[in-house]
Coordinates of C-alpha atoms and ligand atoms in Angstrom, one line a residue:
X1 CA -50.6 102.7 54.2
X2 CA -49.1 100.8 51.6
X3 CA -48.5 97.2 52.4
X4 CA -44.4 96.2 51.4
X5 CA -43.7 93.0 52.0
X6 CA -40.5 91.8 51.6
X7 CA -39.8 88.4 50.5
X8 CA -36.3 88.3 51.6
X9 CA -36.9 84.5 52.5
X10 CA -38.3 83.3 49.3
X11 CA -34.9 81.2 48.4
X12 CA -36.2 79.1 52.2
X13 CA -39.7 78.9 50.9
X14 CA -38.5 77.0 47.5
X15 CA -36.4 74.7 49.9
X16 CA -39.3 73.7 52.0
X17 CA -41.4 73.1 49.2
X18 CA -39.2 70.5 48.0
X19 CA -39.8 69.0 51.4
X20 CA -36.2 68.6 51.8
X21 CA -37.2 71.5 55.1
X22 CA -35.0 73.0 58.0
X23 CA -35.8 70.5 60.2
X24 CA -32.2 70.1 61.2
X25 CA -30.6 71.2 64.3
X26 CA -33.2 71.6 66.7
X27 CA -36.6 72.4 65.4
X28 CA -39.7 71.8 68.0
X29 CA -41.5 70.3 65.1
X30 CA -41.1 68.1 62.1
X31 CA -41.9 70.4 58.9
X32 CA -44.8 68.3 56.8
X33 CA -44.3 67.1 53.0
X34 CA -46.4 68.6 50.5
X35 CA -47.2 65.2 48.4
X36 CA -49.6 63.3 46.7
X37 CA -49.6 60.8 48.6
X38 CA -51.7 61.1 52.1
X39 CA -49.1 59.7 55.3
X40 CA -49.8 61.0 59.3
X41 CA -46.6 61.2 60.9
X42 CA -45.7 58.6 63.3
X43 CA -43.9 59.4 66.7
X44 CA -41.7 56.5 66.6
X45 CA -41.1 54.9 70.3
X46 CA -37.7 53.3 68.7
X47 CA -35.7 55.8 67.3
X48 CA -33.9 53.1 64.9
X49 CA -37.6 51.9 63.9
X50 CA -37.1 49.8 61.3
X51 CA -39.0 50.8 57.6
X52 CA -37.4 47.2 55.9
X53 CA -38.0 45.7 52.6
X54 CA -37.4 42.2 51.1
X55 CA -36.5 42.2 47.4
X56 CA -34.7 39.0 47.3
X57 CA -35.3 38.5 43.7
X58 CA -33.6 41.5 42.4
X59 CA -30.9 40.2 40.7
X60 CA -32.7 37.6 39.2
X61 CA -34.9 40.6 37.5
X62 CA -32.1 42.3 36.1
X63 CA -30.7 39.4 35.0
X64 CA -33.9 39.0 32.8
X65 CA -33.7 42.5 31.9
X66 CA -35.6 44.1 34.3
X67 CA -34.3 48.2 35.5
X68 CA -35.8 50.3 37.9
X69 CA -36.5 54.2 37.5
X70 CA -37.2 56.7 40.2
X71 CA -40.2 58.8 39.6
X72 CA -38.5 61.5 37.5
X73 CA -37.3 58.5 35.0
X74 CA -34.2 57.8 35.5
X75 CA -33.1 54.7 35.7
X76 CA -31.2 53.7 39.1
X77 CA -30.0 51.0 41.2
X78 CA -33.3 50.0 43.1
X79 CA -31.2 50.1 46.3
X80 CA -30.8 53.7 45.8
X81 CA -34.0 54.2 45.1
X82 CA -35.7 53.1 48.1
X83 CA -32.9 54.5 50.1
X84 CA -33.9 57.9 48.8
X85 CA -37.4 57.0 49.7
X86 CA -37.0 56.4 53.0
X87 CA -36.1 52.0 53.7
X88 CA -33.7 51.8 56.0
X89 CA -33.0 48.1 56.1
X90 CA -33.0 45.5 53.4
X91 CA -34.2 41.6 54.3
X92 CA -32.5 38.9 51.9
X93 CA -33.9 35.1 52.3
X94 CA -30.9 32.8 51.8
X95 CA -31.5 29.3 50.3
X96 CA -28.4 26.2 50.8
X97 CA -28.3 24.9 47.1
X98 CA -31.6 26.3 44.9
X99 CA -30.2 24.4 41.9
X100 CA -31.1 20.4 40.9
X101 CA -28.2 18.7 40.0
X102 CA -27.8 20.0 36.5
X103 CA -27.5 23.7 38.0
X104 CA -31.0 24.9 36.8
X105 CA -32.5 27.3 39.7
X106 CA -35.4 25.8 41.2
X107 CA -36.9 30.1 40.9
X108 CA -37.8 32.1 43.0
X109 CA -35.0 34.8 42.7
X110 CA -32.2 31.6 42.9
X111 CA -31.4 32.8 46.3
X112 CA -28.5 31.3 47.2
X113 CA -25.7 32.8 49.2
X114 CA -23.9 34.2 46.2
X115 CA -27.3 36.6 45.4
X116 CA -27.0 37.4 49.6
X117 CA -24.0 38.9 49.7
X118 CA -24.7 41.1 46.7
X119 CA -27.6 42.2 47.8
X120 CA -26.0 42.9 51.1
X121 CA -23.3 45.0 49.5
X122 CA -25.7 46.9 47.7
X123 CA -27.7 47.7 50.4
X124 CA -24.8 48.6 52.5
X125 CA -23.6 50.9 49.6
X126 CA -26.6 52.7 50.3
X127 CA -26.5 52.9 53.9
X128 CA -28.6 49.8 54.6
X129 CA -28.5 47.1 57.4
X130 CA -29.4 43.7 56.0
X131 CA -31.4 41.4 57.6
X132 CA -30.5 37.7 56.2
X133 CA -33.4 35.3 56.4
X134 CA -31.9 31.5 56.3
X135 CA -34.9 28.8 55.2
X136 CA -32.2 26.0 56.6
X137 CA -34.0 25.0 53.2
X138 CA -33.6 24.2 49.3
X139 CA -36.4 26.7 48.3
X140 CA -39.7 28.1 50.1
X141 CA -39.9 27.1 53.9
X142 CA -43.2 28.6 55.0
X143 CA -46.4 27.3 57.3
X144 CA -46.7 24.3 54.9
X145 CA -43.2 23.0 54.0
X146 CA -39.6 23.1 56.2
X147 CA -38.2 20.6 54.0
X148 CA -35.1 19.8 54.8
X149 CA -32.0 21.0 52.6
X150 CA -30.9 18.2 50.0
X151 CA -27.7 17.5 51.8
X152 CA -29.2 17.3 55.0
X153 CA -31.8 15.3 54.0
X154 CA -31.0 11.5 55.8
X155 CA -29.0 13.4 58.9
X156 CA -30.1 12.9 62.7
X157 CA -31.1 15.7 64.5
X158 CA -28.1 15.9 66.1
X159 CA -26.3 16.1 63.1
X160 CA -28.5 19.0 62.0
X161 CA -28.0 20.8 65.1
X162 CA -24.1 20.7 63.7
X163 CA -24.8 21.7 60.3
X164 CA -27.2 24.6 61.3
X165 CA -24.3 26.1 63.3
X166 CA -22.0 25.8 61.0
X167 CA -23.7 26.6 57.9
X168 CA -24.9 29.5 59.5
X169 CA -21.6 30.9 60.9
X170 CA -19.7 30.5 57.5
X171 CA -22.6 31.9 55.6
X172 CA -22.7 35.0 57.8
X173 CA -19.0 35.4 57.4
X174 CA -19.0 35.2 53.7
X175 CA -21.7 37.5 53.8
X176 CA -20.2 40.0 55.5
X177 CA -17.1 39.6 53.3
X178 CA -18.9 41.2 50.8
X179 CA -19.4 44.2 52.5
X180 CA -22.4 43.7 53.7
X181 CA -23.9 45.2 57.0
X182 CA -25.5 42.3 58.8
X183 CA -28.1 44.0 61.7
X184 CA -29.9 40.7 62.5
X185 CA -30.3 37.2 61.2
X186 CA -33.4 35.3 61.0
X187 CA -33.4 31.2 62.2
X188 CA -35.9 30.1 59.4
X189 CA -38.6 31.3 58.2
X190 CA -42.4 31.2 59.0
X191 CA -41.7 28.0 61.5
X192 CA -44.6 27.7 62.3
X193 CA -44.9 23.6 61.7
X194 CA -41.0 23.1 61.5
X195 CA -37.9 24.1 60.9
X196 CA -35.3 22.0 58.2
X197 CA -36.8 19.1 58.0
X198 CA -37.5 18.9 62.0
X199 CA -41.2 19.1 63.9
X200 CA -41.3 17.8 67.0
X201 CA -40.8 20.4 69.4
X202 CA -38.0 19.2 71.2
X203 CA -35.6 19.1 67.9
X204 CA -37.0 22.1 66.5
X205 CA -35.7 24.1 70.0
X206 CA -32.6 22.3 69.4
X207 CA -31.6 24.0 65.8
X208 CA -33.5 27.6 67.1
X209 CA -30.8 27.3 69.3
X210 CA -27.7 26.0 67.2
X211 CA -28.9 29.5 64.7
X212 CA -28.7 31.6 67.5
X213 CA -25.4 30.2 69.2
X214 CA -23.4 30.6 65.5
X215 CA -25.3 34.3 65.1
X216 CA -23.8 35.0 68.7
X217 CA -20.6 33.5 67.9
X218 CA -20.4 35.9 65.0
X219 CA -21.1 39.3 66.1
X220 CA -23.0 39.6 69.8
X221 CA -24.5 43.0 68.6
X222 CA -26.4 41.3 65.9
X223 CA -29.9 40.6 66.4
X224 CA -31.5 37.0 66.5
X225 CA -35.1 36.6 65.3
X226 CA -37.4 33.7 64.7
X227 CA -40.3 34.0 62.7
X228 CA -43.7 32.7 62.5
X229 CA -47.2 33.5 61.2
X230 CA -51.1 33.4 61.8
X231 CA -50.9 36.0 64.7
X232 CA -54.9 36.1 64.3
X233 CA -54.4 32.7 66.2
X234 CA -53.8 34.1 69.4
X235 CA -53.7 31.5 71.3
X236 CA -51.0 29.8 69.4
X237 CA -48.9 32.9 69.0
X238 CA -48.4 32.9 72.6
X239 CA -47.8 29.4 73.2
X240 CA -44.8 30.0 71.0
X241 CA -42.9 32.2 73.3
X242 CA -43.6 30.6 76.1
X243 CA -42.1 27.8 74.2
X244 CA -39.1 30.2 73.4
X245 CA -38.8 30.8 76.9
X246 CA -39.5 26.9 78.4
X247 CA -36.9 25.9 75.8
X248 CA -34.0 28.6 76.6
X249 CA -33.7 29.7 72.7
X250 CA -31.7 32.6 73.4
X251 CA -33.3 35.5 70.6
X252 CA -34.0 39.0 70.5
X253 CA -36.5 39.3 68.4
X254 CA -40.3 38.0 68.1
X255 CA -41.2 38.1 64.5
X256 CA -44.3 37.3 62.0
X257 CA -46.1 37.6 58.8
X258 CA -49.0 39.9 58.9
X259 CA -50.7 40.0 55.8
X260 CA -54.2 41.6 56.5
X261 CA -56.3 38.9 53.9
X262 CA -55.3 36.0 56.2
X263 CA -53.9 37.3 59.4
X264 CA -56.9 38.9 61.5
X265 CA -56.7 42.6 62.9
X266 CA -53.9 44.9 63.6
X267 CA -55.2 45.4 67.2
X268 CA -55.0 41.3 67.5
X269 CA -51.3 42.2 66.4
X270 CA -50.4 44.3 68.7
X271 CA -51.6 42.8 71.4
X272 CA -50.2 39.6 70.9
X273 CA -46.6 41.7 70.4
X274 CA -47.3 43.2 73.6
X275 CA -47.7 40.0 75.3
X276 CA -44.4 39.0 74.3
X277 CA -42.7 42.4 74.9
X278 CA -44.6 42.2 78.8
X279 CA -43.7 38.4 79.8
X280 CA -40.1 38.4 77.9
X281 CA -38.8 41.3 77.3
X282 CA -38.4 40.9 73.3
X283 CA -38.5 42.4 70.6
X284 CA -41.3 42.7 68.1
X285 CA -41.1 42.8 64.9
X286 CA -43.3 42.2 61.7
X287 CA -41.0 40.1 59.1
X288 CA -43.5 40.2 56.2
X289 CA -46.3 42.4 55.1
X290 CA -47.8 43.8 51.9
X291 CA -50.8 45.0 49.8
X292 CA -52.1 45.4 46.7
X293 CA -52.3 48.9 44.6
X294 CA -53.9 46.9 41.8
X295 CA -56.0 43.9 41.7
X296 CA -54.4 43.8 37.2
X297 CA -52.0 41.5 36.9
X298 CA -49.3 42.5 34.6
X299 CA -47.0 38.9 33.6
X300 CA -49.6 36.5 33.0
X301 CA -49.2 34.6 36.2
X302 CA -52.4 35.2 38.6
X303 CA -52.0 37.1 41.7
X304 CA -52.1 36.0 45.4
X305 CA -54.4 39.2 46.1
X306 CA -56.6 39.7 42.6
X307 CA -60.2 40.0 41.6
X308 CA -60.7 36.7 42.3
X309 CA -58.4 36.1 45.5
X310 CA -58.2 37.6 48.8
X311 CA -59.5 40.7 47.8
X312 CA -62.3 40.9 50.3
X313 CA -62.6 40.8 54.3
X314 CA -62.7 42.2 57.8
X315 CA -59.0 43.2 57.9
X316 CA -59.2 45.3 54.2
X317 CA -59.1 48.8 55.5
X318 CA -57.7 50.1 52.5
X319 CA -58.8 51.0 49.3
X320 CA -56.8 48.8 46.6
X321 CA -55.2 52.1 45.0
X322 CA -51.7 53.5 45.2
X323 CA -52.9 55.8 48.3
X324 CA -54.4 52.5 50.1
X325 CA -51.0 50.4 49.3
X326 CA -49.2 53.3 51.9
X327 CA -51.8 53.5 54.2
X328 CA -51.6 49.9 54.7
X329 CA -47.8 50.5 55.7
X330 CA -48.4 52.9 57.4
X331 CA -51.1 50.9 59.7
X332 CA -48.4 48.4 60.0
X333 CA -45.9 50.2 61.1
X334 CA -48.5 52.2 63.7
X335 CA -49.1 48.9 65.1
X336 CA -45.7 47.9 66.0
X337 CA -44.5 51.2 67.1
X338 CA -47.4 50.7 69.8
X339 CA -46.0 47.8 71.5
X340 CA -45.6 48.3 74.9
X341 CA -42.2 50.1 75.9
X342 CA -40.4 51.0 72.4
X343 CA -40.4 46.8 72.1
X344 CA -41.9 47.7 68.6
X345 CA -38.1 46.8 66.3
X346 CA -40.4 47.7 63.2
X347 CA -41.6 46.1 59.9
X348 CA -40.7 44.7 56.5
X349 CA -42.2 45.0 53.2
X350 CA -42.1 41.8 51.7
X351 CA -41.0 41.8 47.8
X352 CA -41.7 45.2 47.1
X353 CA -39.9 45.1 44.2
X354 CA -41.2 41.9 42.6
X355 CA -42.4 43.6 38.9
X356 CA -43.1 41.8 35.6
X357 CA -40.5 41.1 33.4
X358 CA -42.9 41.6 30.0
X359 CA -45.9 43.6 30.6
X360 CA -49.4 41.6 29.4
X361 CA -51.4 44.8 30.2
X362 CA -53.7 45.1 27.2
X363 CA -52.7 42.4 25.3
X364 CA -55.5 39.5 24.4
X365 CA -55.3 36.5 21.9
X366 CA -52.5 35.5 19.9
X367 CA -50.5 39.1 21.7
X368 CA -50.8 38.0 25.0
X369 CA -49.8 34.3 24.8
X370 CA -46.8 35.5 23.0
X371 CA -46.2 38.1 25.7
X372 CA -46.4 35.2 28.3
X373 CA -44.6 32.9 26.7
X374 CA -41.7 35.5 26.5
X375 CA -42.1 36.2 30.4
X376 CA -42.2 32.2 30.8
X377 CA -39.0 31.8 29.6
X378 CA -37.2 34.4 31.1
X379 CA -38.9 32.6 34.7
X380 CA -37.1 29.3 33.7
X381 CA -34.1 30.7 32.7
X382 CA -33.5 33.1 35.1
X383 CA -35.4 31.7 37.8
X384 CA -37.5 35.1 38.0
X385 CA -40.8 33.5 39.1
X386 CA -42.0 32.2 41.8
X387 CA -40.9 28.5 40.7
X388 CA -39.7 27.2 38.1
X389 CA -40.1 24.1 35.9
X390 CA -36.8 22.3 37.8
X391 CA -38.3 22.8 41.3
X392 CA -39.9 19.4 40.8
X393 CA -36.8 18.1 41.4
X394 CA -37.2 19.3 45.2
X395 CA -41.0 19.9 45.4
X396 CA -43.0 17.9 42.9
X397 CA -46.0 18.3 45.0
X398 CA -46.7 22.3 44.8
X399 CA -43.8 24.3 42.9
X400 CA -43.2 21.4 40.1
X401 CA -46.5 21.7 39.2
X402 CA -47.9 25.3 39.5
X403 CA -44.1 26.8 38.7
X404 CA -44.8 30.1 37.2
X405 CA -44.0 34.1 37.0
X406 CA -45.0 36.6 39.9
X407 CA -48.0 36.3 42.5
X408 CA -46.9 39.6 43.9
X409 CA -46.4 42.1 41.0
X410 CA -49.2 44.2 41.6
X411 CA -48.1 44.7 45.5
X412 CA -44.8 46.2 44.6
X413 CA -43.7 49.7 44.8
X414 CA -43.2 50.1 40.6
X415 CA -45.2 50.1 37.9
X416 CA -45.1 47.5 35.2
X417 CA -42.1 49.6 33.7
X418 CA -39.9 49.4 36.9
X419 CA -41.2 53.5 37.6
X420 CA -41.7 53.9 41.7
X421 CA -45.1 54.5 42.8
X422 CA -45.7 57.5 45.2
X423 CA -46.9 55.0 47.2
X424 CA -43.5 54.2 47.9
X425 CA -42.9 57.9 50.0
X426 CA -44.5 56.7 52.6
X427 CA -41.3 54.9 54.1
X428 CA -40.1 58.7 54.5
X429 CA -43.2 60.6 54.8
X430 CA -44.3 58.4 57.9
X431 CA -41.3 60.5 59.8
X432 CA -42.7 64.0 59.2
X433 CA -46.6 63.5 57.9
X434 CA -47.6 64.6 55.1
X435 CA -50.1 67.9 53.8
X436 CA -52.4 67.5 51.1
X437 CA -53.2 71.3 50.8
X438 CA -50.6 74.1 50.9
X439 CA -49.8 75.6 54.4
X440 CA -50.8 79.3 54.6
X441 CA -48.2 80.8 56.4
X442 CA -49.2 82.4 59.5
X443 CA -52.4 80.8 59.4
X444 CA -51.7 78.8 62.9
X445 CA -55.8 78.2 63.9
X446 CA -55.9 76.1 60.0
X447 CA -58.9 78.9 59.1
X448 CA -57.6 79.2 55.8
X449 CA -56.6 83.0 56.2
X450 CA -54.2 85.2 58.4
X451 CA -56.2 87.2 60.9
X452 CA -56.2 88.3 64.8
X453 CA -57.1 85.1 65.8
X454 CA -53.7 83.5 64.4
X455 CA -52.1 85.6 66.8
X456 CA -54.1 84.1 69.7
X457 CA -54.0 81.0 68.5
X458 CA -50.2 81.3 69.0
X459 CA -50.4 82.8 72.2
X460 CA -52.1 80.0 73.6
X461 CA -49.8 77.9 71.9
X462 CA -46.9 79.7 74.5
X463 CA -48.7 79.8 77.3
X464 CA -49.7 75.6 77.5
X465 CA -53.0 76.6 77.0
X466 CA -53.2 74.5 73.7
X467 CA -51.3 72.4 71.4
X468 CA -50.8 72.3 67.4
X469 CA -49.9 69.6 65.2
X470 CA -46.4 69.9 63.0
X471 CA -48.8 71.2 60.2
X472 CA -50.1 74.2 62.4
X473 CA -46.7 74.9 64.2
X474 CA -44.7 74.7 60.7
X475 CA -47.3 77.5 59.7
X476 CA -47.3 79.4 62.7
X477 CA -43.5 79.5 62.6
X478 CA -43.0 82.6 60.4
X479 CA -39.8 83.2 61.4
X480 CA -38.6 79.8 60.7
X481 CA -35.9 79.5 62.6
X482 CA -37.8 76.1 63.9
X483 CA -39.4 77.3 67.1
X484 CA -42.6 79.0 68.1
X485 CA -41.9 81.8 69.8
X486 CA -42.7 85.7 70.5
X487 CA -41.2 86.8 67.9
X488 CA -43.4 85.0 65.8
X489 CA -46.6 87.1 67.6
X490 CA -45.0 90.1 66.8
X491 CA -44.3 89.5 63.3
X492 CA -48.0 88.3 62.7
X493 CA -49.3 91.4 64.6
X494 CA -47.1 93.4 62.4
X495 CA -48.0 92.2 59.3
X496 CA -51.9 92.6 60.1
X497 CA -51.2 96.4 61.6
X498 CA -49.3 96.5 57.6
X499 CA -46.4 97.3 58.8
X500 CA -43.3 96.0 56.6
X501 CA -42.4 92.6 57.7
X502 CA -39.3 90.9 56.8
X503 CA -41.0 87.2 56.8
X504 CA -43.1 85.2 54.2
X505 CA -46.7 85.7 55.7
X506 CA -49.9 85.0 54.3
X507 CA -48.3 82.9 51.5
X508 CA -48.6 79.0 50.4
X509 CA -46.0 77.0 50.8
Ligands
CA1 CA1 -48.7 38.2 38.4

């Protein structure tokens, strides 16, 4: 007998190889991508998991120059790039007045509240929340510095407790004015020692609590979160919310900083999350994570993770490649979504999009320095670095000295010419898992060819007597119409008895 088969379903098969799939309506399983990029699929607890990324300093890139491309080339607004790749919510750190008093940007992406609501509207314009992250500060508040904002600099506390709830209200509002769709709001960031110029513990609950009161005020449906950092100190990390608690700071979220050079193991993390989620009831969330895909540094300014720097440890567990930089996300996010009782909100990616604004690669001697001194310039005027030469006038100690271009570029998600990484799928991919090798249709045991045993395989399958993973049921389902089912027995039975069968079997998608 001559074996027809007719590949009246080949028009399906181009569809799913785009990975674009028919997982709509009401598949039983999640069709995998076919991508370069290695990601297992995580069941997410929280069906609004959050796949966030901070890339506060946009605006001061393009200003410099700087465009974004998505992997084919084309140039496109980065917020609908990472949209289309999967980043659901967009974090945006808000500074009071980033400017000394001649109106040069202390750096840093100059992100004052103007930059916010831009980057808000952009996001929204793409169908992302925004998570704004107030310092209560004039530039960086993290661990070492919560310096109080110049204005607020000779205040009492209780006069800060005013000028949080204020500032914070009215900034909201006029962020939202933009367009803007505000999800949660972050009282300061990484207070871990302080928060605006305050450290004992009694003041600090004070303005916790004048943030959260104006972010109530605002809109009750929008989350509060307060952020901290060193979660491999466990000890500590707990001692915090019970401190939350014991002080009645009224928040929804639990949030830190996990980068895996400094901040112990992702096991410590979760734990610690689940302490919080068991005792209080709160959310989880990490607020900052990233990794490297290259230890090269590509504007001249030397890297917080490089040859030289945190490039070595317990906590590595990923290769320092493009496929490493998602599997670290993808650990990340694993972590969370593990917290006990869906308390797992989800992570962000910090400044995923913090590229060089004049590539060095390559260049040596008199090439290079001009290179830099071209990047330099574009960091002072455009406040593109990390710092620039005017932050002295706020932090003569740290910024006003080392002022410079970016410690991050070889963590972000495009290449030194603004193209996205592959890396960067992972954000989608996490949802359905990836395949590395083409699926055989019909091939439901993964043996590599179509045979009797397929058809047991999916037998089994019906009867509870096994179970497949997406990979295997997306093969086994010949019919694709989503489900496994008897009909899909009977058309593998029929194809191996060569009769003429009317689906795709025995082919790679
Ligand atoms: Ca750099």
């Amino acid at each position: 007998m001559r074996i027809t088969k007719l590949l009246s379903v080949v028009s399906a098969a181009a569809v799913l190889l785009s990975g674009s799939v028919l997982a709509t309506a009401a598949a039983d399983y999640t069709a995998p991508v076919k991508d370069s990029v290695q990601v297992e699929k995580i069941n997410f607890n929280n069906p609004d998991f959050i796949r966030g990324m901070d890339v506060s300093s946009v605006i001061s890139l393009e200003q410099a120059g700087v465009t974004f491309r998505n992997e084919n080339g084309e140039e496109q607004d980065l917020f609908k790039i990472l949209a289309d790749n999967g980043v659901n919510y967009i974090r945006v750190r808000v500074w009071n007045n980033p400017y000394d008093a001649n109106g040069n940007g202390y750096g840093g992406g100059n992100n004052d509240l103007a930059k916010a609501k831009e980057i808000g509207r952009r996001a929204a314009e793409n169908g992302m929340k925004l998570l704004v992250d107030f310092h209560y500060s004039d530039f960086w508040a993290d661990p070492a510095k919560q310096k109080a904002p110049k204005q607020w600099a000779n205040l009492t506390t209780a006069q800060k407790v005013s000028k949080v709830y204020d500032y914070t209200l009215n900034s909201l509002k006029e962020i939202k004015s933009s367009g803007a769709n505000i999800g949660m709001v972050q009282i300061g960031n990484e207070t871990t020692s302080g928060i605006a110029g305050a450290y004992s513990d009694a003041d600090k609950a004070k303005l916790f609590r004048a943030g959260a009161d104006a972010v109530r005020a605002f809109d009750s449906d929008v989350l509060v979160a307060l952020h901290f950092t060193n979660p491999e100190k466990t000890a500590t990390m707990k001692w915090f919310a019970d401190y939350l608690y014991n002080n009645k700071v009224d928040y929804d979220v639990f949030a830190t900083s996990y980068y895996p050079y400094w901040h112990g193991s992702l096991t410590n993390l979760t734990d610690v999350f689940n302490y919080v989620a068991d005792t209080y009831g709160k959310y989880t969330m990490v607020a900052e994570t990233s990794y490297a895909y290259t230890l090269e540094d590509t504007d001249g300014h030397g890297n917080t993770v490089s040859y030289w720097n945190n490039n070595t440890g317990d906590n590595l567990l990923w290769d320092f490649s493009v496929q490493g930089q998602a599997d670290e996300v993808r650990a990340v996010m694993n972590a969370v979504n593990n917290v006990h009782n869906a308390k797992g909100l989800g992570m962000f990616y910090w400044e995923g999009a913090w590229i060089t604004v004049g590539d060095v690669t390559g260049k040596s001697g008199g090439a290079y320095t001009e290179q830099y001194n071209k990047n330099k310039a574009l960091w002072e005027q455009y406040g593109c670095g990390w710092a620039s030469s005017y932050s002295a006038d706020y932090d003569p100690d740290d910024a006003g000295l080392y002022f410079g271009g970016s410690a991050v570029d070889n963590q972000a998600f495009f290449d030194a010419q603004g193209k996205a990484l592959a890396s960067l799928h992972v954000f989608k991919t996490v949802t359905t898992g990836t395949t590395g090798e083409s699926v055989l249709s019909g091939d439901a045991n993964g043996s590599g060819k179509v045979d009797v045993n397929d058809v047991t395989e999916i037998q089994r399958f019906l009867a509870d007597m096994t179970t497949l993973t997406d990979t295997r049921r997306f093969a086994a389902d010949v019919t694709r119409d989503g489900k496994i089912t008897v009909a899909d027995v009977t058309a593998v039975q029929a194809y191996l008895a060569e009769y003429t069968v009317q689906y795709v079997i025995n082919q790679q998608y």
